[in-house]
Structure formats: C-alpha cells, structure tokens
Amino acid sequence: SVGFRIFTQRPLPDPELVRAYGAFATAPVADAMHRMCAMTPDVRLLSDPVGTMSGVALTVKARPGDSLMIHKALNMAEEGDVLIVSGGESGRSLMGELMFRYAASKKLAGIVVDGPIRDADCLRGFPLPVYASGFTPGGPYREGPGEINVPVVCCGQSVEPGDIILGDLDGVIVGGGLLGGLLVLALLHALADVLHGLAESGADLREVLGPEDDQDDDKDDDELGNAKTKNFHNAYLLIGAVACLHCLLRFAEYPRTL
C-alpha cells in the first residue's frame, strides 16, 4: 500500500566515497557485490550523459501512474542525489522535459524511473543520466498518494534512502549504504591491485588459478610459479573475506525496511 508520508532526513554517505564509486564502471562493482545488486534490464539509459552516474538515493514510492510526490521530491532534492521512482504504469509516463530540466538545474546526479517517461526529443544530447523503461505520450495523474524517503523496490532491487547508486550504459546498480560502500570500494581496489600484480609479473591466469600437472618439467619455473600462485591466492582470500563482511553488513541493513 502507498500512504502520504514524507521523511526529510536520510542517512548520507561521505561525498568522497560517492565520488570514488564514480571512478568504476557498473560491471566490476556488481561483481564485487556478488552479482546481486543490478536492476533489471527493463530500465535503460535514455539520455546522453558522459561518464558514470554516481549519487545518493532519494526515493519516491508513487501510486502507479501518479507523479504528485515526484514533484515534491524534486523540490526537496539536493546536488548529487539520484531520484529513484517506483510506481510506474505502462500506459502513463511519470516524468517529462520540464521535470528533467528542473532536475538538471538542481545538479542531480541522475534519475531512475521504474516505468515510462515522455518527451524523448529533449533527451538527445541531454547530459543528465535518465533511466526508464521506455516512452509513452500518456501523462500521469497528480493526485497522490505517495511517499518520499522510504524503502522502495525499483526494477527488481530494494533501495533504501541514502544508498549509493551507480549507473552507466550497462544499467544501474545499488551500492548500499556507508559501511557496505566502504567495503565494496576496498574490494574493488584489492581486485585492481591483484590485476596490476598479474600484469607486472607476466603470470598466466591459468597458472594463477591452478598449474596443470604437465608443467612440472622445470623445477625452477615451478617454484616461481607456485610462489606467484600462493601470493595471488592469498590476495583472493582477503578479497573473499571483505566480500563476506560486506554481505553481512548489507544483510544487517534489512531490518530498517520492516
């Protein structure tokens, strides 16, 4: 059910953490989060931004096909917010050109709508990331009810107010809150260090993952390969520990939705 509720406060991650996320594409972040954070491909990028969308979730739970609370949320929105809208209806657009330009003027980081939008022409070359399921000329109701800054489900993902949201041409992922975000960021840097080490050492990936039995002819080469393998396996164990801790912390956030 949808009521009339507006929460003006939400937990916010450090802006530096949000900016750090923006240095990564969605694919490696999704891998670091056990491939459980991506929105469905029903939502796709419909504008022409440059780079990665990285911001903080400002959530709207709308009545299907109704935009009243989206207007209110835009008035509340701050620089760096990503407007997350649930409550789409296939025959009614929830947002259009005036709302997109207003959001851009307030320097929002992006918009994600679980449903269609309209005014497709204005999004050609438009720098604000706008994600939606498609276009329809049919307009919305403006009667309510609706809720702002409450937990929502958008395109198959649970989103909490203040979650870090990342988007690019591949789609949109939900990065979680402050503690989970810090751990995923640490995991991404650890993965980057491992890949850098592989490149610097010239190690064969098949060798790192497990040398084959027929590679035992040269003892010196075996010892060097085994040392490399041990070092990289230790790094992977550390990465796995960080990932498990992130999952536990992400799970601990769920009671906020009850």
Short mmCIF file of C-alpha atoms in Angstrom, two decimals:
data_model
loop_
_atom_site.label_atom_id
_atom_site.label_comp_id
_atom_site.label_asym_id
_atom_site.label_seq_id
_atom_site.Cartn_x
_atom_site.Cartn_y
_atom_site.Cartn_z
CA SER A 1 0.00 0.00 0.00
CA VAL A 2 1.00 3.63 -0.50
CA GLY A 3 0.29 6.36 2.02
CA PHE A 4 1.06 10.05 2.39
CA ARG A 5 4.44 10.14 4.14
CA ILE A 6 7.44 12.42 3.67
CA PHE A 7 10.69 11.90 5.56
CA THR A 8 13.10 14.81 5.27
CA GLN A 9 16.09 13.02 6.82
CA ARG A 10 18.07 10.04 5.50
CA PRO A 11 21.50 8.55 6.22
CA LEU A 12 24.04 10.01 3.80
CA PRO A 13 27.41 8.51 2.84
CA ASP A 14 30.55 10.62 2.66
CA PRO A 15 30.60 12.59 -0.64
CA GLU A 16 34.20 11.43 -1.20
CA LEU A 17 33.01 7.82 -1.09
CA VAL A 18 30.30 8.56 -3.65
CA ARG A 19 32.84 10.26 -5.93
CA ALA A 20 35.21 7.32 -5.55
CA TYR A 21 32.49 4.98 -6.80
CA GLY A 22 32.18 7.12 -9.91
CA ALA A 23 35.66 6.02 -10.99
CA PHE A 24 34.36 2.49 -11.65
CA ALA A 25 32.03 1.02 -14.24
CA THR A 26 28.96 -0.85 -13.00
CA ALA A 27 30.20 -4.29 -14.09
CA PRO A 28 33.19 -4.65 -11.70
CA VAL A 29 31.18 -3.17 -8.84
CA ALA A 30 28.39 -5.67 -9.49
CA ASP A 31 30.95 -8.49 -9.48
CA ALA A 32 32.39 -7.25 -6.19
CA MET A 33 28.86 -7.31 -4.73
CA HIS A 34 28.31 -10.96 -5.67
CA ARG A 35 26.23 -10.00 -8.75
CA MET A 36 23.17 -9.38 -6.57
CA CYS A 37 22.80 -5.60 -6.92
CA ALA A 38 21.83 -4.91 -10.53
CA MET A 39 18.46 -3.56 -11.59
CA THR A 40 16.67 -5.47 -14.33
CA PRO A 41 17.30 -4.56 -17.99
CA ASP A 42 13.75 -3.18 -18.11
CA VAL A 43 15.36 0.11 -17.12
CA ARG A 44 17.79 1.57 -19.64
CA LEU A 45 19.70 4.77 -20.26
CA LEU A 46 17.61 7.13 -22.43
CA SER A 47 19.75 10.30 -22.31
CA ASP A 48 23.34 11.04 -23.40
CA PRO A 49 25.50 11.66 -20.33
CA VAL A 50 29.28 11.39 -20.23
CA GLY A 51 30.84 9.03 -17.70
CA THR A 52 29.32 7.09 -14.81
CA MET A 53 26.29 8.17 -12.79
CA SER A 54 27.23 8.11 -9.10
CA GLY A 55 24.97 9.58 -6.42
CA VAL A 56 22.79 9.07 -3.37
CA ALA A 57 19.26 7.65 -3.49
CA LEU A 58 16.30 9.94 -2.90
CA THR A 59 13.41 7.50 -3.10
CA VAL A 60 9.81 8.05 -4.17
CA LYS A 61 7.08 5.46 -3.73
CA ALA A 62 4.33 6.65 -6.07
CA ARG A 63 0.86 5.40 -6.75
CA PRO A 64 1.02 3.69 -10.16
CA GLY A 65 0.82 6.37 -12.84
CA ASP A 66 0.81 9.30 -10.39
CA SER A 67 3.53 11.98 -10.24
CA LEU A 68 2.40 14.18 -7.33
CA MET A 69 5.16 13.08 -4.94
CA ILE A 70 7.79 13.13 -7.68
CA HIS A 71 7.27 16.90 -7.95
CA LYS A 72 7.64 17.23 -4.18
CA ALA A 73 10.79 15.09 -4.19
CA LEU A 74 12.34 17.26 -6.90
CA ASN A 75 11.76 20.31 -4.71
CA MET A 76 13.50 18.50 -1.83
CA ALA A 77 16.35 17.12 -3.92
CA GLU A 78 19.93 18.28 -3.42
CA GLU A 79 23.04 18.26 -5.58
CA GLY A 80 24.33 14.73 -6.10
CA ASP A 81 21.01 12.97 -5.45
CA VAL A 82 19.72 10.19 -7.69
CA LEU A 83 15.93 10.26 -7.85
CA ILE A 84 14.64 6.68 -7.57
CA VAL A 85 10.96 6.33 -8.53
CA SER A 86 8.83 3.24 -8.09
CA GLY A 87 5.18 3.00 -9.08
CA GLY A 88 5.37 3.05 -12.85
CA GLU A 89 2.42 2.12 -15.06
CA SER A 90 2.93 1.02 -18.65
CA GLY A 91 0.39 3.43 -20.14
CA ARG A 92 1.38 6.59 -18.25
CA SER A 93 4.65 8.50 -18.21
CA LEU A 94 5.77 9.71 -14.79
CA MET A 95 8.20 12.42 -15.91
CA GLY A 96 8.86 14.70 -18.86
CA GLU A 97 11.03 17.54 -20.18
CA LEU A 98 10.17 20.19 -17.59
CA MET A 99 11.00 17.83 -14.74
CA PHE A 100 14.24 16.68 -16.40
CA ARG A 101 15.43 20.26 -16.88
CA TYR A 102 14.47 21.17 -13.33
CA ALA A 103 16.44 18.19 -12.02
CA ALA A 104 19.45 19.19 -14.14
CA SER A 105 19.28 22.77 -12.83
CA LYS A 106 19.48 21.42 -9.28
CA LYS A 107 22.54 19.35 -10.26
CA LEU A 108 21.04 15.96 -9.51
CA ALA A 109 23.31 13.03 -10.31
CA GLY A 110 20.58 11.16 -12.16
CA ILE A 111 17.02 9.85 -12.42
CA VAL A 112 15.82 6.22 -12.38
CA VAL A 113 12.14 5.56 -13.10
CA ASP A 114 10.56 2.12 -12.83
CA GLY A 115 8.23 2.87 -15.71
CA PRO A 116 7.94 5.00 -18.86
CA ILE A 117 8.67 8.70 -19.38
CA ARG A 118 7.97 11.11 -22.25
CA ASP A 119 9.49 13.96 -24.31
CA ALA A 120 12.10 11.75 -25.93
CA ASP A 121 13.41 14.51 -28.19
CA CYS A 122 14.71 16.57 -25.29
CA LEU A 123 16.92 13.70 -24.10
CA ARG A 124 19.05 13.68 -27.25
CA GLY A 125 22.35 15.11 -26.07
CA PHE A 126 20.91 15.72 -22.58
CA PRO A 127 23.75 15.46 -20.02
CA LEU A 128 21.71 14.29 -17.01
CA PRO A 129 21.55 10.46 -16.75
CA VAL A 130 17.90 9.45 -17.15
CA TYR A 131 16.95 5.78 -16.87
CA ALA A 132 13.45 4.44 -17.56
CA SER A 133 11.65 1.56 -19.23
CA GLY A 134 10.75 3.50 -22.37
CA PHE A 135 8.50 6.25 -23.67
CA THR A 136 4.78 6.92 -23.88
CA PRO A 137 2.97 10.19 -24.54
CA GLY A 138 0.31 9.42 -21.96
CA GLY A 139 0.63 11.74 -18.97
CA PRO A 140 0.35 10.95 -15.24
CA TYR A 141 -2.19 11.72 -12.58
CA ARG A 142 -1.24 14.33 -9.96
CA GLU A 143 -3.45 13.29 -7.09
CA GLY A 144 -1.34 11.09 -4.83
CA PRO A 145 -0.90 9.33 -2.56
CA GLY A 146 2.85 8.80 -2.39
CA GLU A 147 5.82 8.59 -0.06
CA ILE A 148 9.31 10.10 -0.04
CA ASN A 149 12.50 8.70 1.51
CA VAL A 150 11.06 5.28 2.28
CA PRO A 151 12.40 1.86 1.21
CA VAL A 152 11.25 1.03 -2.33
CA VAL A 153 11.64 -1.73 -4.88
CA CYS A 154 12.81 -0.28 -8.20
CA CYS A 155 13.41 -2.51 -11.23
CA GLY A 156 13.88 -5.62 -9.10
CA GLN A 157 16.18 -4.10 -6.47
CA SER A 158 15.47 -2.97 -2.92
CA VAL A 159 16.64 0.62 -2.49
CA GLU A 160 17.00 2.41 0.84
CA PRO A 161 17.11 6.20 1.11
CA GLY A 162 20.78 7.20 1.11
CA ASP A 163 22.02 4.13 -0.77
CA ILE A 164 24.81 4.73 -3.27
CA ILE A 165 23.52 4.40 -6.84
CA LEU A 166 25.79 3.73 -9.81
CA GLY A 167 24.81 3.73 -13.48
CA ASP A 168 26.32 3.58 -16.97
CA LEU A 169 25.42 2.15 -20.37
CA ASP A 170 25.17 -1.35 -18.88
CA GLY A 171 22.47 -0.29 -16.43
CA VAL A 172 22.01 0.63 -12.77
CA ILE A 173 23.24 -1.00 -9.56
CA VAL A 174 22.53 -0.33 -5.88
CA GLY A 175 25.76 0.03 -3.94
CA GLY A 176 24.33 0.01 -0.42
CA GLY A 177 24.96 2.37 2.48
CA LEU A 178 28.09 3.80 4.10
CA LEU A 179 29.68 0.69 5.66
CA GLY A 180 28.82 -1.59 2.77
CA GLY A 181 30.04 1.04 0.32
CA LEU A 182 33.40 1.35 2.06
CA LEU A 183 33.92 -2.41 1.96
CA VAL A 184 32.98 -2.74 -1.70
CA LEU A 185 35.33 0.13 -2.54
CA ALA A 186 38.12 -1.62 -0.63
CA LEU A 187 37.32 -4.83 -2.51
CA LEU A 188 37.47 -3.05 -5.87
CA HIS A 189 40.88 -1.58 -5.07
CA ALA A 190 42.08 -5.02 -3.91
CA LEU A 191 40.91 -6.53 -7.20
CA ALA A 192 42.68 -3.76 -9.11
CA ASP A 193 45.88 -4.48 -7.15
CA VAL A 194 45.65 -8.18 -8.00
CA LEU A 195 45.17 -7.48 -11.70
CA HIS A 196 48.03 -4.99 -11.63
CA GLY A 197 50.21 -7.62 -9.99
CA LEU A 198 49.28 -10.14 -12.67
CA ALA A 199 50.19 -7.68 -15.39
CA GLU A 200 53.50 -6.70 -13.76
CA SER A 201 54.60 -10.29 -13.11
CA GLY A 202 53.58 -11.61 -16.52
CA ALA A 203 51.86 -14.54 -14.81
CA ASP A 204 49.50 -16.70 -16.84
CA LEU A 205 45.96 -16.59 -15.44
CA ARG A 206 45.70 -20.38 -15.87
CA GLU A 207 48.84 -20.70 -13.78
CA VAL A 208 47.40 -18.48 -11.04
CA LEU A 209 44.16 -20.40 -10.89
CA GLY A 210 45.95 -23.74 -10.77
CA PRO A 211 49.00 -25.09 -12.66
CA GLU A 212 48.42 -28.20 -14.73
CA ASP A 213 50.30 -31.45 -14.00
CA ASP A 214 52.27 -31.30 -17.25
CA GLN A 215 54.03 -28.11 -16.11
CA ASP A 216 56.31 -29.94 -13.67
CA ASP A 217 59.27 -30.39 -16.01
CA ASP A 218 61.28 -27.37 -14.92
CA LYS A 219 61.76 -27.21 -11.13
CA ASP A 220 62.85 -23.58 -11.02
CA ASP A 221 59.90 -22.46 -13.07
CA ASP A 222 57.59 -24.48 -10.84
CA GLU A 223 58.92 -22.84 -7.68
CA LEU A 224 58.49 -19.36 -9.18
CA GLY A 225 55.02 -20.20 -10.42
CA ASN A 226 53.99 -21.67 -7.08
CA ALA A 227 55.19 -18.55 -5.26
CA LYS A 228 53.17 -16.34 -7.59
CA THR A 229 50.15 -18.58 -7.21
CA LYS A 230 50.40 -18.51 -3.41
CA ASN A 231 50.62 -14.72 -3.34
CA PHE A 232 47.64 -14.26 -5.60
CA HIS A 233 45.58 -16.88 -3.79
CA ASN A 234 46.25 -15.05 -0.53
CA ALA A 235 45.01 -11.87 -2.15
CA TYR A 236 41.87 -13.64 -3.33
CA LEU A 237 41.26 -14.95 0.20
CA LEU A 238 41.49 -11.40 1.51
CA ILE A 239 39.07 -10.23 -1.18
CA GLY A 240 36.67 -13.02 -0.26
CA ALA A 241 36.78 -12.07 3.42
CA VAL A 242 35.99 -8.45 2.60
CA ALA A 243 33.12 -9.52 0.34
CA CYS A 244 31.64 -11.77 3.04
CA LEU A 245 31.82 -8.97 5.59
CA HIS A 246 30.08 -6.66 3.15
CA CYS A 247 27.26 -9.19 2.69
CA LEU A 248 26.78 -9.46 6.45
CA LEU A 249 26.61 -5.68 6.83
CA ARG A 250 24.23 -5.37 3.89
CA PHE A 251 22.02 -8.05 5.48
CA ALA A 252 22.12 -6.13 8.79
CA GLU A 253 20.60 -3.12 6.99
CA TYR A 254 17.42 -5.01 6.08
CA PRO A 255 15.60 -4.54 9.45
CA ARG A 256 15.31 -0.85 8.54
CA THR A 257 12.76 -1.87 5.92
CA LEU A 258 10.48 -3.68 8.37
#
